[in-house]
């Protein structure tokens, strides 16, 4: 079984439409859609926005459904000039950009007591999804690299530059690191698949809705083909 998490309605609605034999299980105010997608058993869920919602959602997914892998799909702000609106970023690893225990001797981003700075995504799944992205969306670029997360919609250049300066992240969003960390704790392979909706700077809110819809379109086809990998 494959678990698919999106933070917002728009990110999961089109995927849910393609499912059959759907059963809805409610936990912690979240609706887990269990059913068949591309011949594979999947659970698709809207976590809500931010790291706490994402972590709670991932843990429920792990406990109740024991997925073979978890994919988080959605949108993100680009942290890299060459990564354009509509392009897709696949996570090599995820890092919290808003964690700071430097005073206790930890590098920025590392959670005290945890044995890793960032959480590594599944390399084999990433390789397969990259191939899928190139086939499904031949008109856009797909990049592989670090995705960073914080409980913050980044829309100021100074904030963006600060995050870039120490994280080496390709894009920023609000859930991936929480999902990656929770998957890591539960030893479940994961991958974050994000389409770029904005440049995470002063232009971030301009035409945001239109770009958001386009970006999401790019991820839906990828999710349908990715589910088929688990058939
Ligand atoms: N999701 C999409 N764009 C984002 C941004 N600029 N900051 C945080 N999360 C986002």
XYZ file of C-alpha atoms and ligand atoms in Angstrom:
241
model
C 0.000 0.000 0.000
C 1.186 3.481 -0.911
C 0.390 6.510 1.257
C -0.055 9.864 -0.493
C -0.203 13.051 1.580
C -1.046 16.543 0.341
C -1.409 19.544 2.622
C -4.274 21.244 0.819
C -7.555 20.191 -0.809
C -6.341 21.288 -4.251
C -3.259 19.060 -3.929
C -5.244 15.850 -3.393
C -8.663 16.523 -4.992
C -7.718 15.425 -8.514
C -5.988 12.301 -7.218
C -9.047 11.327 -5.155
C -11.247 11.718 -8.264
C -9.277 8.925 -9.948
C -9.701 6.445 -7.083
C -12.161 3.538 -7.005
C -13.480 1.327 -4.173
C -13.064 4.243 -1.788
C -13.536 3.885 1.965
C -13.124 6.984 4.142
C -11.588 6.645 7.600
C -11.571 9.742 9.840
C -8.867 10.332 12.451
C -7.759 13.569 14.141
C -10.080 15.538 11.893
C -8.410 14.139 8.781
C -10.120 11.964 6.171
C -8.026 9.054 4.961
C -9.274 7.905 1.516
C -8.435 4.218 1.172
C -8.997 2.738 -2.279
C -7.502 1.800 -5.624
C -5.451 4.121 -7.820
C -3.831 2.876 -11.030
C -4.441 -0.722 -9.876
C -2.686 -0.140 -6.542
C -4.069 0.057 -3.028
C -3.470 3.601 -1.790
C -4.447 5.860 1.075
C -4.750 9.515 0.057
C -5.109 12.162 2.738
C -5.163 15.918 3.174
C -3.012 16.654 6.210
C -3.672 20.355 6.542
C -0.927 22.944 6.357
C 2.219 23.046 8.468
C 4.602 20.673 10.177
C 2.446 19.619 13.141
C -0.498 18.633 10.933
C 1.875 16.843 8.574
C 3.609 14.901 11.349
C 0.315 13.867 12.980
C -1.030 12.759 9.606
C 2.089 10.728 8.783
C 2.010 8.976 12.153
C -1.660 8.029 11.750
C -0.894 6.747 8.257
C 1.957 4.654 9.669
C -0.054 3.268 12.592
C -3.348 2.454 10.865
C -2.306 1.588 7.325
C 1.372 0.472 7.455
C 2.240 1.880 4.009
C 5.186 0.462 2.042
C 6.136 4.020 1.172
C 4.855 7.552 1.719
C 4.798 10.237 -0.937
C 4.102 13.859 -0.206
C 2.866 15.811 -3.193
C 2.200 19.515 -3.484
C 3.641 22.893 -4.261
C 6.677 24.824 -3.062
C 8.549 28.082 -3.463
C 11.742 27.949 -5.517
C 15.032 28.795 -3.791
C 17.078 28.533 -6.951
C 17.010 30.952 -9.915
C 17.110 28.190 -12.521
C 14.131 26.299 -11.002
C 11.069 27.874 -12.575
C 7.369 27.972 -11.778
C 5.837 24.646 -12.863
C 9.099 22.674 -12.566
C 9.231 19.697 -10.200
C 11.653 19.064 -7.349
C 12.195 15.568 -5.907
C 13.760 15.362 -2.463
C 17.160 13.829 -1.917
C 16.617 14.792 1.722
C 14.523 17.140 3.841
C 15.606 19.663 6.466
C 13.775 21.937 8.930
C 14.810 25.505 8.074
C 13.263 26.856 11.277
C 15.025 24.691 13.870
C 17.800 26.382 15.871
C 19.592 24.699 18.788
C 22.976 26.205 17.896
C 23.434 27.279 21.527
C 23.604 23.607 22.508
C 26.229 22.819 19.861
C 23.925 21.490 17.133
C 24.206 22.703 13.536
C 21.330 24.909 12.395
C 18.365 22.743 11.395
C 19.279 19.753 13.576
C 16.829 18.621 16.216
C 18.582 18.008 19.548
C 18.872 14.308 20.319
C 18.359 13.176 16.734
C 21.233 11.426 14.998
C 20.861 13.182 11.670
C 20.714 16.750 10.385
C 18.440 16.022 7.441
C 16.221 13.041 6.618
C 17.135 11.073 3.485
C 14.408 10.222 1.010
C 14.323 6.834 -0.721
C 16.844 6.981 -3.589
C 15.330 4.139 -5.601
C 11.817 5.616 -5.447
C 13.260 9.001 -6.440
C 14.991 7.474 -9.463
C 11.737 5.866 -10.632
C 9.658 9.002 -10.048
C 12.224 11.092 -11.957
C 11.720 8.845 -14.991
C 7.944 9.185 -14.582
C 8.185 12.996 -14.352
C 10.221 13.139 -17.563
C 7.684 10.972 -19.391
C 4.512 12.593 -17.998
C 5.691 16.227 -18.129
C 8.257 16.418 -20.962
C 7.807 20.211 -21.206
C 9.126 21.031 -17.723
C 12.331 20.322 -15.792
C 12.690 17.943 -12.884
C 15.365 18.560 -10.258
C 16.672 16.417 -7.401
C 17.954 17.996 -4.217
C 17.280 19.093 -0.684
C 13.799 20.356 0.183
C 13.478 22.555 3.262
C 10.436 23.126 5.449
C 9.311 25.578 8.077
C 6.071 26.868 9.554
C 6.399 29.907 7.360
C 5.180 30.961 3.915
C 8.355 32.532 2.542
C 7.551 35.713 0.641
C 10.384 38.111 1.460
C 13.677 38.100 -0.372
C 15.660 38.630 2.839
C 14.075 35.516 4.429
C 14.641 33.534 1.249
C 18.317 34.585 1.048
C 18.882 33.673 4.689
C 17.392 30.195 4.161
C 19.448 29.653 0.983
C 22.660 30.751 2.744
C 22.831 27.755 5.063
C 20.423 25.060 3.864
C 21.408 24.464 0.219
C 17.699 23.810 -0.347
C 16.209 23.838 -3.836
C 12.717 24.756 -2.669
C 10.841 25.618 0.497
C 7.457 24.461 1.776
C 5.708 23.754 5.066
C 5.404 19.956 5.542
C 8.134 17.854 3.870
C 10.637 17.774 6.744
C 7.914 16.777 9.224
C 6.730 13.981 6.938
C 10.319 12.875 6.308
C 11.176 12.929 10.001
C 8.076 10.939 10.946
C 8.700 8.426 8.146
C 12.317 8.129 9.361
C 11.146 7.407 12.937
C 8.819 4.698 11.576
C 11.410 3.358 9.087
C 9.108 3.945 6.117
C 10.654 4.982 2.776
C 9.442 8.399 1.635
C 9.714 10.913 -1.167
C 8.643 14.550 -1.435
C 7.391 15.605 -4.894
C 6.846 19.356 -5.188
C 5.901 21.506 -8.156
C 7.052 25.111 -7.986
C 4.227 27.648 -7.553
C 6.286 30.765 -6.729
C 9.762 32.149 -6.221
C 9.496 32.499 -2.408
C 10.182 36.234 -2.595
C 8.310 39.499 -2.995
C 6.666 38.147 -6.151
C 5.307 35.086 -4.284
C 1.712 36.238 -3.987
C 1.447 37.609 -7.553
C -0.747 35.374 -9.733
C -0.268 32.782 -7.006
C -3.626 31.019 -7.532
C -3.029 30.572 -11.257
C 0.513 29.256 -10.800
C -0.653 27.032 -7.951
C -3.250 25.351 -10.189
C -0.706 24.809 -12.995
C 1.889 23.425 -10.628
C -0.605 20.994 -9.094
C -1.606 19.782 -12.566
C 1.999 18.636 -13.069
C 2.000 16.527 -9.921
C -1.308 14.709 -10.513
C -0.152 12.735 -13.567
C 3.038 11.866 -11.726
C 1.064 10.481 -8.765
C -1.130 8.289 -11.010
C 1.924 6.757 -12.686
C 3.798 6.419 -9.388
C 0.931 4.456 -7.817
C 1.207 1.980 -10.705
C 4.762 1.166 -9.533
C 3.253 -0.544 -6.489
C 0.649 -2.618 -8.389
N 4.396 26.573 -0.603
C 4.339 27.137 -1.824
N 5.073 28.254 -1.876
C 5.612 28.425 -0.642
C 6.445 29.407 -0.052
N 6.876 30.457 -0.743
N 6.798 29.253 1.240
C 6.342 28.190 1.958
N 5.539 27.250 1.460
C 5.176 27.356 0.170
